Short mmCIF file of N, CA and C in Angstrom, two decimals:
data_model
loop_
_atom_site.label_atom_id
_atom_site.label_comp_id
_atom_site.label_asym_id
_atom_site.label_seq_id
_atom_site.Cartn_x
_atom_site.Cartn_y
_atom_site.Cartn_z
N MET A 3 -130.87 -158.58 126.54
CA MET A 3 -131.13 -159.50 127.06
C MET A 3 -132.10 -159.85 127.88
N GLN A 4 -132.42 -161.44 127.17
CA GLN A 4 -133.66 -161.67 128.27
C GLN A 4 -133.69 -162.58 129.61
N ASP A 5 -134.66 -162.37 129.98
CA ASP A 5 -134.39 -162.81 131.38
C ASP A 5 -134.42 -164.17 131.68
N THR A 6 -133.88 -164.62 132.36
CA THR A 6 -133.67 -166.19 132.48
C THR A 6 -134.88 -167.03 132.25
N ARG A 7 -135.83 -167.05 132.35
CA ARG A 7 -137.28 -167.81 132.81
C ARG A 7 -137.70 -166.91 131.50
N ASN A 8 -137.77 -166.52 130.55
CA ASN A 8 -138.47 -166.62 129.59
C ASN A 8 -137.50 -166.68 128.13
N ARG A 9 -136.09 -166.69 128.37
CA ARG A 9 -135.21 -166.82 127.06
C ARG A 9 -135.25 -167.67 126.00
N VAL A 10 -135.82 -168.57 126.32
CA VAL A 10 -136.07 -170.40 125.77
C VAL A 10 -137.36 -169.97 124.64
N PRO A 11 -138.13 -169.62 125.72
CA PRO A 11 -139.25 -169.56 125.06
C PRO A 11 -139.94 -167.91 124.06
N ALA A 12 -139.00 -166.94 124.71
CA ALA A 12 -138.90 -165.42 123.56
C ALA A 12 -138.14 -165.88 121.95
N ASN A 13 -137.32 -166.83 122.06
CA ASN A 13 -136.41 -167.27 120.98
C ASN A 13 -136.90 -168.71 120.20
N THR A 14 -138.31 -169.12 120.42
CA THR A 14 -138.82 -170.26 119.67
C THR A 14 -139.80 -169.89 119.50
N ASP A 15 -140.28 -170.28 117.86
CA ASP A 15 -141.31 -169.86 117.19
C ASP A 15 -142.64 -169.74 117.97
N ALA A 16 -143.59 -169.07 118.09
CA ALA A 16 -145.11 -169.19 118.46
C ALA A 16 -145.99 -170.14 118.54
N GLU A 17 -145.90 -170.81 117.24
CA GLU A 17 -146.57 -171.65 117.18
C GLU A 17 -146.22 -173.49 117.97
N ILE A 18 -144.55 -173.17 118.15
CA ILE A 18 -143.87 -174.23 118.81
C ILE A 18 -144.59 -174.07 120.88
N ASN A 19 -144.49 -172.82 121.13
CA ASN A 19 -144.24 -172.61 122.34
C ASN A 19 -146.30 -172.96 122.50
N LYS A 20 -147.00 -172.26 121.16
CA LYS A 20 -148.70 -173.05 121.87
C LYS A 20 -148.71 -174.34 121.82
N LYS A 21 -147.78 -175.39 120.64
CA LYS A 21 -148.01 -177.13 121.08
C LYS A 21 -147.80 -177.30 122.30
N ILE A 22 -146.26 -177.01 122.96
CA ILE A 22 -145.58 -177.22 124.42
C ILE A 22 -146.97 -176.65 125.54
N ARG A 23 -147.64 -175.49 125.34
CA ARG A 23 -147.96 -174.85 126.12
C ARG A 23 -149.63 -175.98 126.49
N ASP A 24 -150.60 -176.11 125.25
CA ASP A 24 -151.38 -176.90 124.96
C ASP A 24 -151.65 -177.98 125.54
N GLU A 25 -150.30 -178.91 125.02
CA GLU A 25 -150.08 -180.21 125.71
C GLU A 25 -149.78 -179.76 127.49
N THR A 26 -149.35 -179.28 128.11
CA THR A 26 -149.13 -178.90 129.23
C THR A 26 -150.60 -179.08 129.74
N ASP A 27 -151.47 -178.00 129.40
CA ASP A 27 -152.51 -177.79 129.69
C ASP A 27 -153.84 -178.92 129.68
N ALA A 28 -153.46 -179.77 128.27
CA ALA A 28 -154.26 -180.92 128.15
C ALA A 28 -153.98 -182.16 129.47
N ARG A 29 -152.73 -182.21 129.72
CA ARG A 29 -152.54 -183.08 130.87
C ARG A 29 -153.18 -182.66 132.23
N VAL A 30 -153.03 -181.53 132.25
CA VAL A 30 -153.49 -181.10 133.71
C VAL A 30 -154.87 -180.86 133.70
N ARG A 31 -155.85 -180.97 132.76
CA ARG A 31 -157.22 -181.02 132.84
C ARG A 31 -157.37 -182.54 132.72
N TYR A 32 -156.37 -183.17 132.34
CA TYR A 32 -156.88 -184.88 132.30
C TYR A 32 -156.57 -185.56 133.93
N TYR A 33 -155.52 -184.88 134.43
CA TYR A 33 -155.46 -185.13 136.05
C TYR A 33 -156.26 -184.40 136.97
N GLN A 34 -157.42 -183.86 136.17
CA GLN A 34 -158.31 -182.94 137.14
C GLN A 34 -159.36 -184.20 137.58
N GLN A 35 -159.20 -184.68 136.19
CA GLN A 35 -160.41 -186.02 136.25
C GLN A 35 -159.84 -187.38 137.10
N HIS A 36 -158.38 -187.70 136.81
CA HIS A 36 -157.58 -188.42 137.09
C HIS A 36 -156.70 -188.33 138.63
N LYS A 37 -157.53 -187.93 139.82
CA LYS A 37 -156.21 -186.92 140.47
C LYS A 37 -155.64 -188.38 141.01
N ASN A 38 -156.07 -189.46 141.37
CA ASN A 38 -155.23 -190.54 141.97
C ASN A 38 -153.96 -190.65 141.31
N ASP A 39 -153.87 -190.28 140.03
CA ASP A 39 -152.95 -190.68 139.15
C ASP A 39 -151.93 -189.41 139.43
N ILE A 40 -152.28 -188.35 139.95
CA ILE A 40 -151.33 -187.20 140.16
C ILE A 40 -149.96 -187.41 140.87
N ARG A 41 -149.78 -188.67 141.80
CA ARG A 41 -148.70 -188.60 142.32
C ARG A 41 -147.70 -189.11 141.11
N SER A 42 -148.03 -190.21 140.53
CA SER A 42 -147.26 -190.90 139.65
C SER A 42 -146.97 -189.76 138.43
N ARG A 43 -147.56 -188.85 138.27
CA ARG A 43 -147.12 -188.09 137.03
C ARG A 43 -146.44 -186.99 137.70
N LEU A 44 -146.55 -186.72 138.48
CA LEU A 44 -145.53 -185.79 139.59
C LEU A 44 -143.74 -186.53 139.77
N ARG A 45 -143.91 -188.10 139.70
CA ARG A 45 -142.40 -188.66 139.90
C ARG A 45 -141.79 -188.57 138.56
N GLN A 46 -142.70 -188.52 137.44
CA GLN A 46 -142.32 -188.47 135.78
C GLN A 46 -141.94 -187.32 135.94
N LEU A 47 -142.66 -185.99 136.51
CA LEU A 47 -141.78 -184.90 135.97
C LEU A 47 -140.40 -184.81 137.01
N ASP A 48 -140.31 -185.20 137.87
CA ASP A 48 -138.91 -185.07 138.36
C ASP A 48 -137.92 -185.54 137.85
N GLU A 49 -138.35 -186.74 136.71
CA GLU A 49 -137.07 -187.63 135.67
C GLU A 49 -136.92 -186.25 134.74
N GLU A 50 -138.09 -185.48 133.91
CA GLU A 50 -138.10 -185.13 132.62
C GLU A 50 -136.92 -184.38 132.70
N TRP A 51 -136.51 -184.45 131.53
CA TRP A 51 -134.98 -183.35 131.00
C TRP A 51 -135.61 -182.31 130.62
N ASP A 52 -135.25 -180.96 131.43
CA ASP A 52 -135.34 -179.67 130.49
C ASP A 52 -134.45 -179.31 129.54
N ILE A 53 -134.72 -178.53 128.68
CA ILE A 53 -134.07 -178.22 127.61
C ILE A 53 -133.03 -178.13 127.79
N GLU A 54 -132.25 -177.10 129.46
CA GLU A 54 -130.92 -176.94 129.34
C GLU A 54 -130.03 -177.97 129.70
N ARG A 55 -130.35 -179.06 129.95
CA ARG A 55 -130.12 -180.23 130.27
C ARG A 55 -129.74 -180.99 129.33
N ALA A 56 -130.85 -180.93 128.25
CA ALA A 56 -130.53 -181.53 126.58
C ALA A 56 -129.63 -181.03 125.78
N ILE A 57 -129.49 -179.27 125.74
CA ILE A 57 -128.36 -178.84 125.12
C ILE A 57 -127.05 -179.60 126.19
N GLU A 58 -126.76 -179.33 127.26
CA GLU A 58 -125.64 -179.56 127.94
C GLU A 58 -125.13 -180.88 127.31
N CYS A 59 -125.90 -181.88 127.70
CA CYS A 59 -125.62 -183.26 127.00
C CYS A 59 -125.35 -183.21 125.95
N ASN A 60 -126.26 -182.51 125.06
CA ASN A 60 -125.83 -182.42 123.17
C ASN A 60 -124.64 -181.77 123.16
N ALA A 61 -123.98 -180.84 123.75
CA ALA A 61 -122.72 -179.71 123.63
C ALA A 61 -121.69 -180.70 124.38
N SER A 62 -121.83 -181.07 124.96
CA SER A 62 -120.20 -182.02 125.74
C SER A 62 -120.28 -183.08 124.93
N ALA A 63 -121.18 -183.82 124.28
CA ALA A 63 -121.52 -185.33 123.73
C ALA A 63 -120.26 -184.40 122.45
N LEU A 64 -120.76 -183.52 121.61
CA LEU A 64 -120.03 -183.25 120.76
C LEU A 64 -118.67 -182.92 120.71
N ALA A 65 -118.60 -181.67 121.86
CA ALA A 65 -117.07 -181.09 122.21
C ALA A 65 -116.13 -182.25 122.65
N PHE A 66 -116.20 -183.59 123.38
CA PHE A 66 -115.59 -184.45 123.61
C PHE A 66 -115.53 -185.29 122.62
N THR A 67 -116.12 -185.59 121.55
CA THR A 67 -116.10 -186.06 120.26
C THR A 67 -114.99 -185.57 119.47
N GLY A 68 -115.24 -183.83 119.58
CA GLY A 68 -114.39 -183.04 118.67
C GLY A 68 -112.72 -183.42 119.37
N VAL A 69 -113.07 -183.23 120.66
CA VAL A 69 -111.45 -183.30 121.15
C VAL A 69 -110.73 -184.38 120.83
N VAL A 70 -111.28 -185.53 120.99
CA VAL A 70 -110.65 -187.01 120.83
C VAL A 70 -110.38 -187.10 119.29
N LEU A 71 -111.46 -186.60 118.52
CA LEU A 71 -110.83 -187.01 116.69
C LEU A 71 -109.50 -185.93 116.79
N GLY A 72 -109.69 -185.03 117.20
CA GLY A 72 -108.70 -183.95 116.98
C GLY A 72 -107.46 -184.23 117.46
N ALA A 73 -107.62 -184.95 118.80
CA ALA A 73 -106.46 -185.38 119.35
C ALA A 73 -105.62 -186.91 118.42
N THR A 74 -106.42 -187.56 117.95
CA THR A 74 -106.27 -188.69 117.65
C THR A 74 -106.26 -188.83 115.90
N GLY A 75 -106.45 -187.83 115.32
CA GLY A 75 -106.34 -187.41 114.07
C GLY A 75 -106.21 -186.17 113.75
N ASP A 76 -107.04 -185.93 112.30
CA ASP A 76 -106.88 -184.68 111.95
C ASP A 76 -107.53 -183.37 113.06
N LYS A 77 -106.55 -182.71 112.92
CA LYS A 77 -106.75 -181.54 113.95
C LYS A 77 -107.75 -180.74 113.51
N ARG A 78 -108.39 -180.81 112.60
CA ARG A 78 -109.61 -179.80 111.83
C ARG A 78 -110.61 -179.78 112.88
N TRP A 79 -110.64 -181.16 113.43
CA TRP A 79 -111.80 -181.56 114.11
C TRP A 79 -111.97 -180.62 115.69
N LEU A 80 -110.57 -180.35 115.96
CA LEU A 80 -110.54 -179.22 116.94
C LEU A 80 -111.40 -178.00 116.75
N LEU A 81 -112.17 -177.93 115.62
CA LEU A 81 -113.14 -176.84 115.10
C LEU A 81 -114.55 -177.07 115.70
N LEU A 82 -114.56 -178.28 115.72
CA LEU A 82 -115.87 -179.04 116.84
C LEU A 82 -116.38 -178.39 117.95
N PRO A 83 -115.23 -178.58 118.54
CA PRO A 83 -115.42 -178.28 120.09
C PRO A 83 -115.69 -176.65 120.22
N ALA A 84 -114.88 -175.65 119.61
CA ALA A 84 -114.69 -174.59 118.84
C ALA A 84 -115.90 -173.98 118.87
N MET A 85 -116.74 -174.65 117.94
CA MET A 85 -118.23 -174.35 117.59
C MET A 85 -119.07 -174.38 118.40
N VAL A 86 -118.95 -175.54 119.24
CA VAL A 86 -119.49 -176.03 119.91
C VAL A 86 -120.35 -175.00 121.34
N THR A 87 -118.70 -174.93 121.65
CA THR A 87 -118.61 -173.51 122.62
C THR A 87 -119.23 -172.39 122.72
N ALA A 88 -118.91 -171.92 121.54
CA ALA A 88 -119.34 -170.70 120.66
C ALA A 88 -120.79 -170.69 121.01
N PHE A 89 -121.50 -172.04 120.47
CA PHE A 89 -122.94 -172.19 120.80
C PHE A 89 -123.66 -171.66 121.61
N LEU A 90 -122.59 -172.49 122.90
CA LEU A 90 -123.15 -172.52 124.43
C LEU A 90 -123.05 -171.41 125.01
N PHE A 91 -122.13 -170.28 124.21
CA PHE A 91 -122.06 -169.07 124.88
C PHE A 91 -123.24 -168.37 124.45
N GLN A 92 -123.59 -168.60 122.75
CA GLN A 92 -124.99 -167.81 122.82
C GLN A 92 -126.44 -168.06 123.20
N HIS A 93 -126.44 -169.66 123.87
CA HIS A 93 -127.38 -170.00 124.58
C HIS A 93 -127.54 -169.29 125.87
N ALA A 94 -126.41 -168.97 126.19
CA ALA A 94 -126.50 -168.69 127.78
C ALA A 94 -126.83 -167.19 127.71
N ILE A 95 -126.36 -166.35 126.78
CA ILE A 95 -126.55 -164.92 126.28
C ILE A 95 -128.20 -164.80 125.87
N GLN A 96 -127.86 -165.61 124.79
CA GLN A 96 -129.91 -165.30 124.18
C GLN A 96 -131.01 -166.19 124.55
N GLY A 97 -130.46 -167.72 124.90
CA GLY A 97 -131.32 -168.67 124.78
C GLY A 97 -131.25 -168.89 123.36
N TRP A 98 -130.77 -168.84 122.59
CA TRP A 98 -130.94 -169.50 121.57
C TRP A 98 -129.65 -170.04 121.01
N CYS A 99 -129.64 -171.58 120.39
CA CYS A 99 -128.45 -171.74 119.73
C CYS A 99 -129.23 -173.03 118.85
N PRO A 100 -128.43 -173.03 117.80
CA PRO A 100 -129.08 -174.22 116.69
C PRO A 100 -129.79 -175.50 117.56
N PRO A 101 -129.50 -176.43 118.10
CA PRO A 101 -130.22 -177.34 118.84
C PRO A 101 -131.66 -176.88 119.04
N VAL A 102 -131.87 -175.55 119.66
CA VAL A 102 -133.10 -175.40 120.50
C VAL A 102 -134.21 -175.23 119.69
N PRO A 103 -134.34 -174.93 118.79
CA PRO A 103 -135.59 -175.34 117.49
C PRO A 103 -135.68 -176.57 117.33
N ILE A 104 -135.15 -177.32 117.17
CA ILE A 104 -135.16 -179.13 116.82
C ILE A 104 -135.88 -179.61 118.60
N LEU A 105 -134.79 -178.97 119.68
CA LEU A 105 -135.48 -179.65 121.04
C LEU A 105 -136.58 -179.13 121.30
N ARG A 106 -136.97 -178.08 120.81
CA ARG A 106 -138.47 -177.87 121.07
C ARG A 106 -139.17 -178.28 120.28
N ARG A 107 -139.02 -178.21 119.00
CA ARG A 107 -140.27 -179.32 118.21
C ARG A 107 -140.04 -180.88 118.95
N MET A 108 -139.29 -181.18 119.60
CA MET A 108 -139.26 -182.39 120.18
C MET A 108 -140.11 -182.43 121.67
N GLY A 109 -140.10 -181.33 122.10
CA GLY A 109 -141.06 -181.18 122.89
C GLY A 109 -140.19 -180.89 124.32
N PHE A 110 -139.20 -180.99 124.27
CA PHE A 110 -138.50 -180.22 125.21
C PHE A 110 -138.98 -178.93 126.03
N ARG A 111 -139.19 -178.85 127.34
CA ARG A 111 -139.39 -177.70 127.91
C ARG A 111 -138.77 -177.24 128.27
N THR A 112 -138.83 -175.86 129.27
CA THR A 112 -137.87 -175.41 130.14
C THR A 112 -138.22 -175.59 131.31
N ALA A 113 -137.30 -175.29 132.53
CA ALA A 113 -137.39 -175.95 133.77
C ALA A 113 -138.71 -175.04 134.53
N SER A 114 -138.41 -173.90 134.01
CA SER A 114 -140.32 -173.25 134.54
C SER A 114 -141.12 -173.78 133.75
N GLU A 115 -141.14 -174.22 133.12
CA GLU A 115 -143.01 -174.78 132.35
C GLU A 115 -143.21 -175.82 132.79
N ILE A 116 -141.91 -177.07 133.02
CA ILE A 116 -142.22 -177.94 133.65
C ILE A 116 -142.80 -177.78 135.17
N GLU A 117 -142.00 -176.99 135.68
CA GLU A 117 -142.36 -176.47 137.16
C GLU A 117 -143.99 -175.98 137.40
N GLN A 118 -144.48 -175.44 135.90
CA GLN A 118 -145.63 -174.59 136.10
C GLN A 118 -147.05 -176.16 136.02
N GLU A 119 -146.36 -177.25 135.13
CA GLU A 119 -147.28 -178.14 135.45
C GLU A 119 -146.91 -178.75 136.88
N ARG A 120 -145.84 -179.03 137.38
CA ARG A 120 -146.05 -179.33 138.77
C ARG A 120 -146.48 -178.66 139.76
N GLN A 121 -146.87 -177.41 139.96
CA GLN A 121 -147.17 -176.86 140.87
C GLN A 121 -149.08 -176.51 140.62
N ALA A 122 -149.51 -176.73 139.14
CA ALA A 122 -150.52 -176.86 138.91
C ALA A 122 -151.06 -178.40 139.10
N LEU A 123 -150.45 -179.01 139.07
CA LEU A 123 -150.79 -180.65 139.88
C LEU A 123 -151.22 -180.72 141.39
N LYS A 124 -150.27 -180.06 141.92
CA LYS A 124 -150.14 -180.18 143.37
C LYS A 124 -151.26 -179.12 143.89
N ALA A 125 -151.66 -178.40 143.05
CA ALA A 125 -152.67 -177.18 143.33
C ALA A 125 -153.75 -177.90 143.18
N LEU A 126 -154.31 -179.18 141.87
CA LEU A 126 -155.56 -179.88 141.79
C LEU A 126 -155.63 -181.08 142.75
N ARG A 127 -154.08 -180.95 143.58
CA ARG A 127 -154.15 -182.61 144.39
C ARG A 127 -154.58 -181.69 145.71
N GLY A 128 -154.78 -180.96 145.87
CA GLY A 128 -155.16 -179.98 147.19
C GLY A 128 -154.12 -179.83 147.88
N ASP A 129 -152.86 -179.57 147.31
CA ASP A 129 -151.53 -179.13 148.00
C ASP A 129 -151.80 -177.75 148.79
N PHE A 130 -152.34 -176.87 148.33
CA PHE A 130 -151.80 -175.50 148.82
C PHE A 130 -153.59 -175.04 149.57
N ALA A 131 -153.70 -174.80 150.65
CA ALA A 131 -154.77 -174.08 151.23
C ALA A 131 -155.36 -172.84 150.87
N GLY A 132 -156.37 -172.68 150.47
CA GLY A 132 -157.14 -171.72 150.14
C GLY A 132 -157.31 -171.39 148.26
N ILE A 133 -156.89 -171.92 147.72
CA ILE A 133 -157.09 -172.53 146.38
C ILE A 133 -157.87 -173.97 146.08
N SER A 134 -158.92 -173.38 145.22
CA SER A 134 -159.89 -174.20 144.42
C SER A 134 -159.37 -175.10 143.86
N ASN A 135 -159.37 -176.66 144.13
CA ASN A 135 -158.77 -177.61 143.18
C ASN A 135 -159.68 -178.26 142.43
N ASP A 136 -160.68 -177.55 142.06
CA ASP A 136 -161.91 -177.69 140.91
C ASP A 136 -161.48 -177.36 139.42
N ASN A 137 -160.77 -176.12 139.13
CA ASN A 137 -160.87 -175.88 138.19
C ASN A 137 -159.48 -175.94 137.38
N ALA A 138 -159.20 -176.74 136.43
CA ALA A 138 -158.08 -176.40 136.32
C ALA A 138 -157.61 -175.67 135.00
N ASP A 139 -158.45 -174.51 134.51
CA ASP A 139 -158.07 -173.52 133.78
C ASP A 139 -157.74 -172.21 135.10
N ALA A 140 -158.21 -172.36 135.89
CA ALA A 140 -158.14 -170.99 136.74
C ALA A 140 -156.45 -171.72 137.59
N ILE A 141 -156.16 -172.82 137.67
CA ILE A 141 -154.97 -173.34 138.41
C ILE A 141 -153.87 -172.74 137.27
N LEU A 142 -154.04 -173.44 136.18
CA LEU A 142 -153.29 -172.88 135.02
C LEU A 142 -153.06 -171.41 135.14
N SER A 143 -153.71 -170.60 135.18
CA SER A 143 -153.49 -168.77 134.97
C SER A 143 -152.98 -168.45 136.19
N ALA A 144 -153.13 -169.12 137.50
CA ALA A 144 -152.67 -168.97 138.83
C ALA A 144 -151.17 -169.06 138.67
N VAL A 145 -150.43 -170.52 138.15
CA VAL A 145 -149.11 -170.65 138.41
C VAL A 145 -148.20 -170.04 137.31
N ARG A 146 -148.88 -169.53 136.12
CA ARG A 146 -148.34 -169.04 134.98
C ARG A 146 -148.01 -167.59 135.49
N ALA A 147 -148.75 -166.70 136.06
CA ALA A 147 -148.81 -165.15 136.67
C ALA A 147 -147.44 -164.67 137.26
#
């Protein structure tokens, strides 16, 4: 069983993980040159949905739809919430379920990936004593360690 922090990336295609990481790195490098905009980006990160939230929203909408359709129409619709809860269980255990590859391709990140960008931006801004804030690559390495 994968640890919580790495279970989604471990079950994501390496090319998609690289794309997500490269996009994060590019943003951090951008903000190294535009430090006055870091506060705004940090607010955006506070609003960003992580993949867990997207999966929960997707699953609850599908399950609710299946229950309503099963209660008001054909009982076979009750298979939908049964499948959704099975997929949620699979995701909780393995970090993978059918929506994960789609959501990752759409750019949904894990909470940990979002937090890495947040901490790198705070370091660039100078929030941490003793850490040089002029090297984005060194900061990115430090927050991923």
